[in-house]
Short mmCIF file of C-alpha atoms and ligand atoms in Angstrom, two decimals:
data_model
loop_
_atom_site.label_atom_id
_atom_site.label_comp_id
_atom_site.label_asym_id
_atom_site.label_seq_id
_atom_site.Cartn_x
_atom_site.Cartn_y
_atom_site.Cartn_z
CA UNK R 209 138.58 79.37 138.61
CA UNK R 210 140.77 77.14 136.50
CA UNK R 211 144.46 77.06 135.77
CA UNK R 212 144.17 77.37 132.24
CA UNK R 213 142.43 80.52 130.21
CA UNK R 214 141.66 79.69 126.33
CA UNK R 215 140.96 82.96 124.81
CA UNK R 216 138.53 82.92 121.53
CA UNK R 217 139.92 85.70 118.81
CA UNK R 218 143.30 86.09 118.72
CA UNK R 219 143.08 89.35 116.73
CA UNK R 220 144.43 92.96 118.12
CA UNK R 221 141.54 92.77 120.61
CA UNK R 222 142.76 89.49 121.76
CA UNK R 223 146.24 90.06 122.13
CA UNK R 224 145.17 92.67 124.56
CA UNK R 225 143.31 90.44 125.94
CA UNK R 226 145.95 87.83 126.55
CA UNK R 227 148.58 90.44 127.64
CA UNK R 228 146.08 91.82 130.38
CA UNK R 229 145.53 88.07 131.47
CA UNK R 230 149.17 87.73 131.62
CA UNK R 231 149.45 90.47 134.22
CA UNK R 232 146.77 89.26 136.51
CA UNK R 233 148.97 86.20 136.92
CA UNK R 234 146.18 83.87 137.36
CA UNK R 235 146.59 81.59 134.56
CA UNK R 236 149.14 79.13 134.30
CA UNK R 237 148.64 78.43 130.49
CA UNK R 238 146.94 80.90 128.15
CA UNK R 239 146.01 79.97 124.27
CA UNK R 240 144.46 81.11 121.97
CA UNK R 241 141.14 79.76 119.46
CA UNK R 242 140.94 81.55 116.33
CA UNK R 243 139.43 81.08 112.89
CA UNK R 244 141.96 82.45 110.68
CA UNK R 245 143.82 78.89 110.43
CA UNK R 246 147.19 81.59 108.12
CA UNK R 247 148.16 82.49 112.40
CA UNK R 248 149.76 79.91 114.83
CA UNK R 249 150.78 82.44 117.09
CA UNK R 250 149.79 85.74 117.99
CA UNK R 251 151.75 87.99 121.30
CA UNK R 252 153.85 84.66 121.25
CA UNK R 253 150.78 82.40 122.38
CA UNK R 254 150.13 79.34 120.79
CA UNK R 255 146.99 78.90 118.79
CA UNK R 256 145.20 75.91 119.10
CA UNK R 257 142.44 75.39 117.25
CA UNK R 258 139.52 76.89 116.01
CA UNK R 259 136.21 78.59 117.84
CA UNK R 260 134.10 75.80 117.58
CA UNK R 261 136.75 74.23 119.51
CA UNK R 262 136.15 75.68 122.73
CA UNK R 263 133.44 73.51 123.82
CA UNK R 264 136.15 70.43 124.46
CA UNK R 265 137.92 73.06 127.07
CA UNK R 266 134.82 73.90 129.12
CA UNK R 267 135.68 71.17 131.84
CA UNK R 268 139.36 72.32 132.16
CA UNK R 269 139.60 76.16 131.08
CA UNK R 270 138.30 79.17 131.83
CA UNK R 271 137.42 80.18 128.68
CA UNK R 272 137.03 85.15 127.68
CA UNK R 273 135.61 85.99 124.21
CA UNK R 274 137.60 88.36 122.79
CA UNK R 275 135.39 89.54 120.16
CA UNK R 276 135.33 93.52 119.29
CA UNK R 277 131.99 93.36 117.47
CA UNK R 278 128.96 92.97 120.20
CA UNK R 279 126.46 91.09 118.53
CA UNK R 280 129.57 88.20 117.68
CA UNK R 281 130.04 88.39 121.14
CA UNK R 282 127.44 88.12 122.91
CA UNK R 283 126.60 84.87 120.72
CA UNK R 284 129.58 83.27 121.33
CA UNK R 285 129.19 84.19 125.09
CA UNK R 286 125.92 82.48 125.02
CA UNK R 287 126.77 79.26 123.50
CA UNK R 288 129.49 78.92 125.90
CA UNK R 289 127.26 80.07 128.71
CA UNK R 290 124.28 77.82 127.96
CA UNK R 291 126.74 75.09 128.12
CA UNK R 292 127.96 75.95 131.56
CA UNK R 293 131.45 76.97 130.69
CA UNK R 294 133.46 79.09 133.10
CA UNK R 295 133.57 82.78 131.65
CA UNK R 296 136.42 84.88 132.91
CA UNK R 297 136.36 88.31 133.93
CA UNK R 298 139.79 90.53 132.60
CA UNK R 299 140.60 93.16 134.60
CA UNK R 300 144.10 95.16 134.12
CA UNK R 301 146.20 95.78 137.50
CA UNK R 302 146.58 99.13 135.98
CA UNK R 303 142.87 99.98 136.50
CA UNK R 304 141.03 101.84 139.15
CA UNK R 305 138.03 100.27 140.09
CA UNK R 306 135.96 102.18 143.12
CA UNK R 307 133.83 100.87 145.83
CA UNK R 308 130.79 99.01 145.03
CA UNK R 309 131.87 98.78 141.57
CA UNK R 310 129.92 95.18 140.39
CA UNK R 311 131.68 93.87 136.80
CA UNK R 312 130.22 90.68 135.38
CA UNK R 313 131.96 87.92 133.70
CA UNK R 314 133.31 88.33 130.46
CA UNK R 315 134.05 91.92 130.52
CA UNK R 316 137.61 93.19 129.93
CA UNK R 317 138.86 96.06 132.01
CA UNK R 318 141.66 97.62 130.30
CA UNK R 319 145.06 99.63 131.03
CA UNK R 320 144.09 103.10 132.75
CA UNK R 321 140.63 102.68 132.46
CA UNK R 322 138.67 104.32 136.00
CA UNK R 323 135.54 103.12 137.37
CA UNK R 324 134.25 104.92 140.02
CA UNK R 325 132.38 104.01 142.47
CA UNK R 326 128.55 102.78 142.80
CA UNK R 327 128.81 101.83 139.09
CA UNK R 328 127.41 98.09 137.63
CA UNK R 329 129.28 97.12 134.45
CA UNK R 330 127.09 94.16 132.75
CA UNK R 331 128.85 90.81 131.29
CA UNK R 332 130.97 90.59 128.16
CA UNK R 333 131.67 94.43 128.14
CA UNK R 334 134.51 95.90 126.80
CA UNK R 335 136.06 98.59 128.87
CA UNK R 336 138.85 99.91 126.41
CA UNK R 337 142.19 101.86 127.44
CA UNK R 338 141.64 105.01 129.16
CA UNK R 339 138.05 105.64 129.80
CA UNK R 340 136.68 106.92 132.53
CA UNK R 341 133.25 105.68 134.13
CA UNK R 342 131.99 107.64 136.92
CA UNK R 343 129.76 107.42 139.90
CA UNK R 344 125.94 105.30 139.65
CA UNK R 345 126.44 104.12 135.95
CA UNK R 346 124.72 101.37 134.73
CA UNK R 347 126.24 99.52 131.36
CA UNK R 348 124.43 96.96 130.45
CA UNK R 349 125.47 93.49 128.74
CA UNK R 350 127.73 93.32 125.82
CA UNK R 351 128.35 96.89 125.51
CA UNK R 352 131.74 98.36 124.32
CA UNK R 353 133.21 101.77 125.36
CA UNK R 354 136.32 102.18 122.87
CA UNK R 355 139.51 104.42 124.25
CA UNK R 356 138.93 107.53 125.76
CA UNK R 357 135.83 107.62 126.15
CA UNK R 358 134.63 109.43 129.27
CA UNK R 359 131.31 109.28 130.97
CA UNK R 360 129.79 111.29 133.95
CA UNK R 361 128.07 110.30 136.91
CA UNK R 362 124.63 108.85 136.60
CA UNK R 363 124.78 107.50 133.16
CA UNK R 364 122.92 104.17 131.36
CA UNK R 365 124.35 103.00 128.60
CA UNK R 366 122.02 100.34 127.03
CA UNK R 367 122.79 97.02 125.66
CA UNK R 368 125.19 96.39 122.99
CA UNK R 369 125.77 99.98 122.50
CA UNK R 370 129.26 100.77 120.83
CA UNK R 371 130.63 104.24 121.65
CA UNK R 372 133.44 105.41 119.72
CA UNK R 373 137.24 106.79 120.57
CA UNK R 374 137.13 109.74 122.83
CA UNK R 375 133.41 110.36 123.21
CA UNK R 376 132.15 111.62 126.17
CA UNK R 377 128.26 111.30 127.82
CA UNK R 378 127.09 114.30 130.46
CA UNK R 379 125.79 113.51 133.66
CA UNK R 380 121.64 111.87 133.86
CA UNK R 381 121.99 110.35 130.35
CA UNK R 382 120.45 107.66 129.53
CA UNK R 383 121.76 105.84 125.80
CA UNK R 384 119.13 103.43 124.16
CA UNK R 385 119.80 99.96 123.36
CA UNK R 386 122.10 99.14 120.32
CA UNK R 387 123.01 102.59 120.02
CA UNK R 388 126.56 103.64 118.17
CA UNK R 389 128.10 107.15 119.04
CA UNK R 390 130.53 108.27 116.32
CA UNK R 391 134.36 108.98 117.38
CA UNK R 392 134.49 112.44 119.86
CA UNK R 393 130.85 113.00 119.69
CA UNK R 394 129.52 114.36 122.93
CA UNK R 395 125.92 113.32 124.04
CA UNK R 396 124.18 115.67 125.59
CA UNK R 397 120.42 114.45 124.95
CA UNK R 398 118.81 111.20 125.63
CA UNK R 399 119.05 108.72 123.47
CA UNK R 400 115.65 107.36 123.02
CA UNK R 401 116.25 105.41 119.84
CA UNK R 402 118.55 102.98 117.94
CA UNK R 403 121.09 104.41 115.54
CA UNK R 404 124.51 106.34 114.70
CA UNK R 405 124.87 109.59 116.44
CA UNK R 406 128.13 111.88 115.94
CA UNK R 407 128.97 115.20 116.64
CA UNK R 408 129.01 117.87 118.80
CA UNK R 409 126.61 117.80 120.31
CA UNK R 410 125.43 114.13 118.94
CA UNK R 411 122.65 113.96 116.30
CA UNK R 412 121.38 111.48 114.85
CA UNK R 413 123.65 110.92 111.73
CA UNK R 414 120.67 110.26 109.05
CA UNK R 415 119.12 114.15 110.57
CA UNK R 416 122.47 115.47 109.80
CA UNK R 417 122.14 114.61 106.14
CA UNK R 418 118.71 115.95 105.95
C1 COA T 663 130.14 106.74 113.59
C2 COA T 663 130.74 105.70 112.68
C3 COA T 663 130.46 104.29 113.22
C4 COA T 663 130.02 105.87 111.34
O1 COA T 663 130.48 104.98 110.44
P1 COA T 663 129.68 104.80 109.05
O2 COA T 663 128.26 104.42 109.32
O3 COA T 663 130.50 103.89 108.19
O4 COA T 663 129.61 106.26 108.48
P2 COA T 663 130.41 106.93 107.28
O5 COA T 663 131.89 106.75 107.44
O6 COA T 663 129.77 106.46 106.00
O7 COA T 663 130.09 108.47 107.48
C5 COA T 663 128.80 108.99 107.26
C6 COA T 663 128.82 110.48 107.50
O8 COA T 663 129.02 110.73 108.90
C7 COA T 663 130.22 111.47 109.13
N1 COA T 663 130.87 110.90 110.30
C8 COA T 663 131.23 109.60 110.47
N2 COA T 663 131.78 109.44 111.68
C9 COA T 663 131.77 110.64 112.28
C10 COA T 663 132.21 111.10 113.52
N3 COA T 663 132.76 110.26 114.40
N4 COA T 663 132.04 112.39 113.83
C11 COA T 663 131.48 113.26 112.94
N5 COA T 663 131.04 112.88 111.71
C12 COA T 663 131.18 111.57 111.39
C13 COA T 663 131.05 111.28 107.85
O9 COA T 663 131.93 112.35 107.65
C14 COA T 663 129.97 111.20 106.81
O10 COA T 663 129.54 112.51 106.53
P3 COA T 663 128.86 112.91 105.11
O11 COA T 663 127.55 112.17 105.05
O12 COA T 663 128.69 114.39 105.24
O13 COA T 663 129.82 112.48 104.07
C15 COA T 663 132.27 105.85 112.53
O14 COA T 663 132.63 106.92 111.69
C16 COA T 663 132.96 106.05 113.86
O15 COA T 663 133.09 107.14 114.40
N6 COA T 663 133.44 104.91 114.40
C17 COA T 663 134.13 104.85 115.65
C18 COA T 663 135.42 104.04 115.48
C19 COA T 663 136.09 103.78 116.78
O16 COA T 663 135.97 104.52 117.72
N7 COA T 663 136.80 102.68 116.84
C20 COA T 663 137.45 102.26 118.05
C21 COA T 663 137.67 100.80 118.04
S1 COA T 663 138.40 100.23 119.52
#
């Protein structure tokens, strides 16, 4: 671990991001990288430079994407990997994390958010405010689970699948890869294949129009 964190995306998701870093206390300087060259600061943090910039920091920084969209940030999390940067892990003080709980670099943990135990969380995840994960889950890489969203025990959530605020999976489910569940849907099914499911209980939204 270095002393320094550069953050990429300086957005609402990054400020976050920087203000969870803040509490862990590990870093003794934390900037920012951001594209939008109208910001110089953003939570008070200095922003210094732009995304392609982050390859002169690999030697010295740890570098977290902080990228809400997954396929953005998995790329970015690839070019910086395949170049052997140093990817930090976030994970809020205000968190509960069980036993045998593995979570791979790049994934933010965030305020109130429970994991409990048995449970592998995959790299550059986002683990928003409030959910709950619970025993033997599997997420995979680059997924995001937005605030409030709850999951049982035994669960797989596939790669790069985006589930929205306050939805909730039952226990034994298993989410295909790439999959979006709307806002408060609850998944009671399988999902066996890619697409936008909402509801209650979640369909698939292009059967719902039908
Ligand atoms: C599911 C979602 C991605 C769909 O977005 P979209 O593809 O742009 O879909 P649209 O807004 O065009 O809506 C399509 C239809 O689905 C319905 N719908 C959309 N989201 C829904 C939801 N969460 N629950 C129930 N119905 C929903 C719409 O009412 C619309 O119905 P209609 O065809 O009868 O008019 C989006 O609505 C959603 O829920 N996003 C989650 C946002 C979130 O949690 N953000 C957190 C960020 S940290």
């Amino acid at each position: 671990m270095r002393n320094k964190l550069i953050i990429i995306g300086a957005s609402g998701h990054g400020k976050v991001a920087a203000d969870i870093a803040t509490k862990m206390n590990k870093w003794s300087t934390i900037a920012f990288l951001d594209d939008n060259s109208n910001i110089k600061t953003s939570l008070g943090i200095e922003i210094i430079g732009k995304s392609a910039d982050a390859f002169k920091f690999i030697n010295d920084c740890d570098l977290f994407v902080a990228i809400g969209n997954n396929s953005i940030r998995k790329k970015v999390y690839e070019d910086l990997e395949s170049k052997g940067a140093s990817i930090a892990t976030l994970i809020h003080p205000d968190s509960i994390i069980g036993q045998q709980v593995e979570i791979c670099s790049g994934t933010v943990v965030m305020p109130g958010a429970i994991i409990n135990c048995c449970t592998h969380i995959g790299k550059g995840c986002i683990i928003n405010t409030g959910v709950t994960i619970d025993h033997d889950n599997i997420i995979e890489d680059y997924v995001h689970l937005s605030p409030g969203v709850h999951l049982a025990g035994n669960v797989i959530i596939g790669k790069h699948s985006w589930l929205g605020v306050g939805s909730a999976v039952i226990n034994n489910i298993t989410i295909n890869n790439c999959s979006i569940i709307g806002a408060g849907a609850v998944v009671i099914n399988n999902i066996t294949s890619s697409g936008t499911y909402v509801g209650v209980p979640a369909i698939n939204i292009h059967s719902r129009r039908n």
